[in-house]
Coordinates of C-alpha atoms and ligand atoms in Angstrom, one line a residue:
M1 CA -15.9 -21.3 -23.6
A2 CA -13.5 -19.0 -21.6
L3 CA -10.1 -19.6 -20.2
I4 CA -10.7 -18.7 -16.2
V5 CA -8.0 -17.7 -13.6
Q6 CA -10.0 -18.7 -10.2
K7 CA -8.2 -18.0 -7.0
Y8 CA -9.6 -19.1 -3.8
G9 CA -8.2 -17.5 -0.3
G10 CA -7.9 -19.2 3.1
S11 CA -11.1 -18.6 4.4
S12 CA -12.4 -20.4 1.2
V13 CA -10.4 -23.5 2.0
A14 CA -10.2 -23.5 5.6
S15 CA -11.6 -27.1 6.1
L16 CA -11.5 -30.4 3.8
D17 CA -15.3 -29.7 3.5
H18 CA -14.3 -26.0 2.4
I19 CA -12.1 -27.3 -0.5
R20 CA -14.5 -29.9 -1.6
R21 CA -17.4 -26.9 -2.0
V22 CA -14.7 -25.1 -4.1
A23 CA -13.7 -28.0 -5.8
M24 CA -17.3 -28.9 -6.9
G25 CA -17.7 -25.3 -8.1
I26 CA -14.2 -25.6 -9.9
V27 CA -15.7 -28.7 -11.9
T28 CA -19.0 -27.0 -12.4
T29 CA -17.1 -23.9 -14.6
K30 CA -14.9 -26.5 -16.3
S31 CA -18.1 -28.7 -17.2
K32 CA -19.8 -26.0 -19.0
G33 CA -16.7 -25.8 -21.4
N34 CA -14.2 -23.7 -19.8
K35 CA -10.6 -24.1 -19.5
V36 CA -9.6 -23.5 -15.3
T37 CA -6.6 -22.9 -13.9
V38 CA -6.7 -22.8 -9.7
V39 CA -4.6 -20.9 -7.5
V40 CA -4.8 -21.5 -3.7
S41 CA -3.8 -19.6 -0.7
A42 CA -2.8 -21.6 2.6
M43 CA -5.6 -22.8 4.8
S44 CA -6.9 -19.7 6.9
G45 CA -4.7 -19.4 9.7
E46 CA -2.0 -21.8 8.6
T47 CA 0.7 -18.7 7.6
D48 CA 0.0 -17.1 10.7
K49 CA 0.6 -20.5 12.7
L50 CA 4.1 -21.0 10.9
L51 CA 5.2 -17.7 11.1
G52 CA 4.2 -18.0 15.1
L53 CA 6.5 -21.1 15.4
A54 CA 9.5 -19.3 13.8
G55 CA 8.8 -16.1 15.9
Q56 CA 8.8 -18.6 19.2
V57 CA 12.6 -19.6 17.9
M58 CA 13.8 -16.1 17.1
S59 CA 12.6 -12.6 17.0
N60 CA 13.7 -11.8 13.4
P61 CA 14.2 -15.0 11.5
P62 CA 16.4 -15.2 8.4
G63 CA 14.1 -14.3 5.1
R64 CA 15.4 -17.4 3.4
E65 CA 14.4 -19.7 6.0
Q66 CA 10.8 -17.7 6.9
D67 CA 10.0 -18.5 3.1
A68 CA 10.8 -21.9 2.8
L69 CA 8.6 -22.5 6.3
V70 CA 5.5 -20.4 5.0
S71 CA 5.3 -21.3 1.8
T72 CA 4.6 -24.9 2.8
G73 CA 1.2 -23.9 3.5
E74 CA 0.3 -23.3 -0.1
Q75 CA 2.1 -26.5 -1.1
A76 CA -0.1 -28.5 1.4
C77 CA -3.2 -26.7 0.1
A78 CA -2.6 -27.1 -3.7
A79 CA -1.9 -30.5 -3.1
L80 CA -5.3 -31.0 -1.0
M81 CA -7.2 -29.7 -3.8
A82 CA -5.7 -31.6 -6.6
I83 CA -6.7 -35.0 -4.7
T84 CA -10.2 -33.9 -4.0
L85 CA -10.6 -32.7 -7.8
E86 CA -9.4 -36.3 -8.2
S87 CA -11.5 -37.7 -5.9
L88 CA -14.3 -36.2 -7.8
G89 CA -13.2 -37.9 -11.2
H90 CA -11.1 -35.2 -12.3
R91 CA -7.7 -35.1 -13.4
A92 CA -5.7 -32.7 -11.7
K93 CA -2.3 -31.6 -11.0
S94 CA -0.7 -29.2 -8.3
Y95 CA 2.4 -26.8 -9.0
L96 CA 4.6 -25.2 -6.8
G97 CA 6.0 -21.7 -7.8
L98 CA 9.3 -23.3 -8.5
Q99 CA 7.7 -26.0 -10.5
L100 CA 6.2 -23.5 -13.3
P101 CA 8.8 -21.7 -12.8
L102 CA 7.6 -18.4 -11.3
I103 CA 11.0 -16.4 -11.1
T104 CA 11.1 -13.5 -8.4
D105 CA 13.9 -11.1 -7.1
Q106 CA 15.9 -11.9 -3.9
V107 CA 13.7 -9.9 -1.7
H108 CA 12.9 -12.6 0.8
T109 CA 9.0 -12.3 2.2
K110 CA 8.2 -9.4 -0.1
A111 CA 9.2 -10.6 -3.7
R112 CA 8.3 -9.4 -6.6
I113 CA 7.9 -11.7 -9.8
V114 CA 10.2 -10.8 -12.4
E115 CA 9.0 -13.6 -14.8
L116 CA 6.5 -16.3 -15.1
Q117 CA 6.1 -19.5 -17.5
S118 CA 3.1 -20.8 -17.6
D119 CA 3.1 -23.3 -21.1
I120 CA 3.2 -26.4 -19.2
L121 CA -0.4 -25.1 -17.9
H122 CA -1.9 -24.5 -21.7
D123 CA -0.6 -28.1 -22.0
D124 CA -2.5 -29.8 -19.1
M125 CA -5.6 -27.7 -19.6
N126 CA -5.6 -29.1 -23.2
D127 CA -5.0 -32.5 -21.7
G128 CA -8.3 -31.9 -19.5
I129 CA -6.3 -31.8 -16.5
I130 CA -7.0 -29.2 -13.9
P131 CA -3.5 -27.0 -12.9
V132 CA -3.9 -25.9 -9.2
I133 CA -1.0 -23.5 -8.4
A134 CA 0.1 -22.8 -4.8
G135 CA -0.1 -18.9 -4.7
F136 CA 2.1 -17.1 -2.8
Q137 CA 5.6 -18.2 -3.7
G138 CA 8.2 -18.5 -6.4
V139 CA 11.6 -18.8 -6.8
C140 CA 14.7 -16.6 -6.9
D141 CA 17.7 -17.2 -9.3
N142 CA 20.1 -18.7 -6.7
G143 CA 17.2 -21.8 -6.3
S144 CA 16.0 -20.0 -3.1
I145 CA 12.3 -20.2 -2.1
T146 CA 10.7 -17.1 -1.7
T147 CA 7.1 -15.2 -1.1
L148 CA 5.6 -12.1 -2.5
G149 CA 4.3 -10.7 0.8
R150 CA 1.2 -11.2 3.0
G151 CA -1.4 -11.7 0.8
G152 CA 0.5 -12.4 -2.0
S153 CA -1.6 -15.1 -3.8
D154 CA -3.8 -12.9 -5.5
T155 CA -0.6 -11.3 -7.3
T156 CA 0.3 -15.0 -8.3
A157 CA -3.6 -15.4 -9.9
V158 CA -3.1 -12.1 -11.7
A159 CA 0.4 -12.8 -12.6
L160 CA -0.9 -16.1 -14.2
A161 CA -4.0 -15.0 -15.7
A162 CA -1.5 -12.2 -17.8
S163 CA 0.5 -15.0 -18.8
L164 CA -1.8 -17.6 -19.8
K165 CA -3.7 -14.4 -21.6
A166 CA -7.0 -16.0 -19.6
D167 CA -10.3 -14.0 -20.3
C168 CA -10.8 -13.0 -16.9
C169 CA -9.3 -13.8 -13.2
E170 CA -12.2 -14.4 -10.5
I171 CA -10.5 -13.9 -6.7
Y172 CA -13.2 -15.7 -4.2
T173 CA -12.9 -14.5 -1.1
D174 CA -15.1 -14.7 2.4
V175 CA -16.4 -10.8 1.1
D176 CA -18.9 -10.4 -1.5
G177 CA -16.8 -7.5 -3.1
V178 CA -15.5 -3.9 -2.2
Y179 CA -17.3 -1.8 0.0
T180 CA -16.8 1.9 0.3
A181 CA -15.2 0.9 3.7
D182 CA -14.8 -2.0 5.9
P183 CA -18.6 -2.6 7.0
N184 CA -16.7 -3.8 10.4
I185 CA -16.1 -0.4 11.3
C186 CA -18.4 1.3 9.1
P187 CA -21.8 -0.4 9.2
K188 CA -23.0 1.8 6.7
A189 CA -20.7 1.1 4.2
R190 CA -21.8 0.4 0.5
H191 CA -21.1 -2.5 -1.8
L192 CA -19.5 -0.8 -4.9
K193 CA -20.5 -3.2 -8.2
K194 CA -17.7 -1.6 -10.4
I195 CA -14.4 0.3 -9.2
S196 CA -11.2 1.7 -11.2
Y197 CA -7.8 -0.4 -11.3
Q198 CA -6.6 3.1 -10.1
E199 CA -8.7 3.5 -7.3
M200 CA -8.6 -0.1 -6.2
L201 CA -4.9 0.3 -6.0
E202 CA -5.2 3.0 -3.9
L203 CA -7.4 1.2 -1.8
A204 CA -5.3 -2.3 -1.5
G205 CA -2.0 -0.1 -1.0
L206 CA -3.8 1.9 2.0
G207 CA -5.1 -1.3 4.3
A208 CA -8.0 -2.4 2.3
K209 CA -7.4 -6.3 2.7
V210 CA -9.7 -7.5 -0.2
L211 CA -6.8 -7.8 -3.0
H212 CA -3.1 -7.6 -2.6
A213 CA -2.0 -4.0 -4.1
R214 CA 0.5 -5.6 -6.6
S215 CA -2.4 -8.1 -8.3
V216 CA -3.9 -4.9 -9.0
E217 CA -0.8 -3.0 -10.4
L218 CA -0.5 -6.1 -12.7
A219 CA -4.3 -6.5 -13.6
Q220 CA -4.1 -2.9 -14.5
K221 CA -0.6 -3.4 -16.7
Y222 CA -1.9 -6.2 -18.4
Q223 CA -5.3 -5.7 -18.3
V224 CA -6.7 -8.5 -16.9
P225 CA -10.4 -8.2 -16.2
L226 CA -10.4 -8.6 -12.2
V227 CA -13.6 -9.4 -10.4
V228 CA -14.0 -10.4 -6.7
K229 CA -16.6 -12.7 -5.9
S230 CA -17.7 -14.5 -2.4
S231 CA -16.8 -18.2 -2.6
F232 CA -19.9 -18.9 -0.2
G233 CA -22.2 -17.8 -3.0
G234 CA -24.6 -14.9 -3.3
E235 CA -24.9 -12.6 -6.7
K236 CA -23.1 -9.6 -5.5
H237 CA -19.6 -9.1 -6.7
T238 CA -17.3 -6.3 -7.4
W239 CA -15.6 -5.8 -11.2
I240 CA -12.4 -3.8 -11.5
V241 CA -12.0 -2.1 -14.6
N242 CA -10.8 1.0 -16.4
E243 CA -11.3 4.2 -15.2
E244 CA -13.8 5.3 -18.3
D245 CA -15.8 2.1 -17.9
V246 CA -16.7 3.4 -13.8
M247 CA -20.4 5.0 -14.4
E248 CA -20.8 5.9 -10.8
N249 CA -18.8 9.1 -10.8
S250 CA -19.0 10.2 -6.8
V251 CA -16.0 12.5 -6.0
I252 CA -15.0 9.9 -3.2
K253 CA -14.8 6.0 -3.7
G254 CA -13.8 4.7 -0.1
V255 CA -12.4 5.3 2.7
T256 CA -9.6 3.3 4.5
L257 CA -7.6 2.4 7.9
E258 CA -4.1 1.6 7.9
R259 CA -2.8 0.1 11.1
N260 CA 0.4 -0.7 10.2
V261 CA 1.7 2.4 10.4
S262 CA 4.5 4.1 12.8
K263 CA 6.8 7.4 12.5
I264 CA 10.3 8.4 13.1
S265 CA 11.5 11.7 14.0
L266 CA 14.8 13.1 14.0
I267 CA 15.0 16.1 16.0
R268 CA 17.2 19.1 15.3
V269 CA 19.0 17.7 11.9
P270 CA 21.7 20.4 10.2
D271 CA 19.6 21.5 7.1
R272 CA 22.6 21.4 4.5
P273 CA 22.1 19.1 1.0
G274 CA 22.0 15.5 1.1
I275 CA 20.1 15.0 4.7
A276 CA 17.5 13.2 3.6
Y277 CA 19.1 11.1 1.2
K278 CA 21.3 10.3 3.9
I279 CA 18.8 9.5 6.3
L280 CA 16.4 7.3 3.6
S281 CA 19.0 5.6 1.5
P282 CA 19.5 2.9 4.1
L283 CA 16.1 2.3 4.3
A284 CA 15.9 2.0 0.5
E285 CA 18.7 -0.4 0.3
T286 CA 16.7 -2.6 2.9
S287 CA 13.6 -2.2 1.0
I288 CA 11.7 -0.6 3.7
N289 CA 8.8 1.3 2.1
V290 CA 8.9 5.1 3.2
D291 CA 5.8 6.6 3.0
M292 CA 4.8 10.0 4.1
I293 CA 7.8 12.5 4.8
I294 CA 7.8 16.2 6.6
Q295 CA 10.7 18.4 7.1
N296 CA 9.5 21.5 8.5
A297 CA 10.9 24.9 7.5
S298 CA 14.5 25.6 9.4
T299 CA 15.0 28.3 11.3
D300 CA 18.3 28.6 12.6
G301 CA 20.1 26.0 10.5
F302 CA 18.2 22.9 11.9
A303 CA 15.2 21.5 10.7
D304 CA 12.9 18.2 11.9
F305 CA 12.6 15.5 9.9
T306 CA 9.6 12.9 10.1
F307 CA 8.7 10.0 8.1
T308 CA 6.1 6.7 8.1
I309 CA 7.0 3.1 7.6
P310 CA 5.3 0.1 8.3
T311 CA 5.3 -0.7 11.6
T312 CA 6.4 -4.3 10.8
D313 CA 9.5 -2.4 9.8
L314 CA 10.0 -0.5 12.8
E315 CA 12.6 -2.2 14.8
K316 CA 14.9 -2.4 11.6
A317 CA 14.4 0.9 10.6
Q318 CA 15.4 2.3 14.2
E319 CA 18.6 0.6 14.1
L320 CA 19.7 1.9 10.9
V321 CA 18.4 5.3 11.2
S322 CA 19.9 5.7 15.0
K323 CA 23.2 4.9 13.5
I324 CA 22.8 7.7 10.9
A325 CA 21.5 10.5 13.8
E326 CA 24.6 9.8 15.2
E327 CA 26.4 10.4 12.3
I328 CA 24.8 14.0 11.1
G329 CA 24.4 15.1 14.5
A330 CA 20.8 15.1 15.3
L331 CA 19.4 16.2 18.5
E332 CA 17.6 12.8 19.2
M333 CA 15.7 10.1 17.1
L334 CA 12.1 9.5 18.2
A335 CA 9.8 6.7 17.6
E336 CA 5.6 6.2 17.9
N337 CA 3.5 3.4 16.8
N338 CA 0.0 4.5 18.4
I339 CA -0.9 6.0 15.1
V340 CA -3.0 5.2 12.3
K341 CA -3.7 6.4 8.6
V342 CA -7.0 7.5 7.6
S343 CA -7.4 8.0 3.8
A344 CA -10.0 8.9 1.5
V345 CA -9.8 7.7 -2.3
G346 CA -11.4 8.7 -5.3
I347 CA -10.5 10.0 -8.9
G348 CA -12.9 12.6 -8.3
I349 CA -10.3 14.3 -6.1
K350 CA -8.1 15.9 -8.8
T351 CA -11.1 17.7 -10.4
N352 CA -12.7 18.5 -7.4
P353 CA -11.2 21.2 -5.1
G354 CA -12.1 21.7 -1.7
V355 CA -12.4 17.9 -0.8
A356 CA -9.1 17.7 1.1
A357 CA -10.9 21.0 3.1
R358 CA -14.1 18.5 3.8
M359 CA -12.3 15.8 4.8
F360 CA -10.4 18.2 7.4
K361 CA -13.7 19.5 8.6
S362 CA -15.3 16.4 9.4
L363 CA -12.0 15.2 11.5
S364 CA -12.2 18.7 13.2
E365 CA -15.8 18.5 14.0
E366 CA -15.1 15.3 16.0
N367 CA -12.0 17.0 18.2
I368 CA -9.4 14.8 16.1
N369 CA -6.1 16.1 15.8
I370 CA -4.2 15.5 12.5
E371 CA -0.4 14.9 12.8
M372 CA 0.7 14.4 9.3
I373 CA -1.2 15.1 5.7
S374 CA -0.5 13.6 2.5
T375 CA -2.2 14.2 -1.0
S376 CA -2.0 13.0 -4.4
E377 CA -4.3 12.8 -7.3
Y378 CA -6.4 9.9 -6.4
R379 CA -6.0 10.1 -2.3
I380 CA -5.8 12.5 0.9
S381 CA -4.4 10.6 3.8
C382 CA -4.0 11.9 7.5
I383 CA -2.0 10.5 10.2
I384 CA -4.1 10.2 13.6
E385 CA -3.9 9.0 17.1
E386 CA -4.6 5.4 16.9
K387 CA -7.7 5.3 19.5
Y388 CA -9.4 8.2 16.9
G389 CA -9.1 5.7 13.9
E390 CA -12.6 4.1 13.6
L391 CA -14.2 7.1 14.5
A392 CA -12.3 9.2 12.0
V393 CA -13.7 6.3 8.8
R394 CA -16.9 6.9 10.1
A395 CA -16.8 10.5 10.1
V396 CA -15.0 10.9 6.4
H397 CA -17.3 8.2 5.1
K398 CA -20.4 10.1 6.5
V399 CA -19.2 13.7 5.1
F400 CA -18.5 12.7 1.6
G401 CA -21.8 11.3 1.3
L402 CA -21.3 7.6 1.2
D403 CA -23.5 6.3 3.8
D404 CA -25.8 3.7 3.0
L405 CA -29.0 5.4 3.9
N406 CA -31.1 2.3 3.2
H407 CA -29.4 0.7 6.2
T408 CA -31.5 -0.4 9.3
K409 CA -30.3 -0.7 12.7
D410 CA -30.1 -4.6 12.2
G411 CA -27.6 -4.5 9.3
E412 CA -30.4 -5.4 6.8
H413 CA -30.3 -3.4 3.6
K414 CA -33.7 -2.7 2.2
H415 CA -33.0 -2.7 -1.1
E416 CA -29.7 -2.8 -3.3
Ligands
LIG501 N1 -1.1 -17.4 2.6 C1 -0.4 -16.0 2.4 C2 -0.9 -15.2 3.6 O1 -1.6 -15.4 4.7 C3 -0.8 -15.6 1.1 C4 -2.4 -15.4 1.0 O2 -3.0 -16.2 1.5 O3 -2.6 -14.8 -0.4 O4 -0.7 -14.0 3.6
MG502 MG1 -6.2 -12.2 0.4

């Protein structure tokens, strides 16, 4: 007997039929003697639909109201799931974030969890009741509803698994696990049976949509065994585990493409102490995540300062930075959003010299210009022109020997 947290993504609960199929799976898990807590996303397309409605009213709706609106997607789905479980003859109870409560900070639309109470769920499960939690949402200390960022239901699930001391957290989605690249971009991508928390964290942070980055961070911190499975059946799945438990040790584990990237450049900024701080601190104060930063060597007392941010924050960032640009006497501010970030990820990077050079060579062979570079122990990232993004992923995937050689033209795999 085990305590299992199962999370079902939007595509797994897309219709009443889907919900019913999922509910039958939950019942099967429970009848094997396990305790189950369920976390659901909104039905697929629902969050986008709600955001679209708000967007028709105004371009930058207040975060508090946006959160109040989008959290209803998960609310409806959790109740529908509980009703469906009841219809199958099992007791079930839905919970909103604020009913647990799941308490977050006050950063609307991308809040972080500060406290989670789950005792009530233990009581339910001991009484044979299946708790169904609306993912993605919480409540902050002033009572406002918050949300955890797009894809945040994964984080709700892992946080619950940690709090409940669950034996594992199962993430059900529309793909059967983690691949070396997005198979829609790179048809020769290979399925991974296991990947380390650290590598998965990098992949998720770099645009691999399969897991919310924060959920992987929490899983590692609280050592929650995490598995990604397809809710449409099949044997394949991917375990996310500690580094030492991953047997396969290829240098590079995956290649990602991140499209939500823009850059801002300040031209001829006076080169003196405190300038970088002045430019970037207003962004930090508004929780805009600055990623790559480049300042070129100054020659005549001036330097150019360039950094990247998510395109979704571009408008706000331009507003803030243009004020600073004037204050510090920069010549001009430039913004560009037709760029993408291609990254190679793997724990082998730190111990294998020459990995970066191989990546740069593969891009140069495709005549792709690299605009910015950053590296860490686990990844190498290049900013390139948007139109070359997919080509770059395939080139980098190939140069590191990740291509599935058993892949045939019609997309079939000859054997595992
Ligand atoms: N419904 C939210 C979204 O679409 C949260 C989630 O699905 O995890 O981003
Ligand atoms: Mg998701």
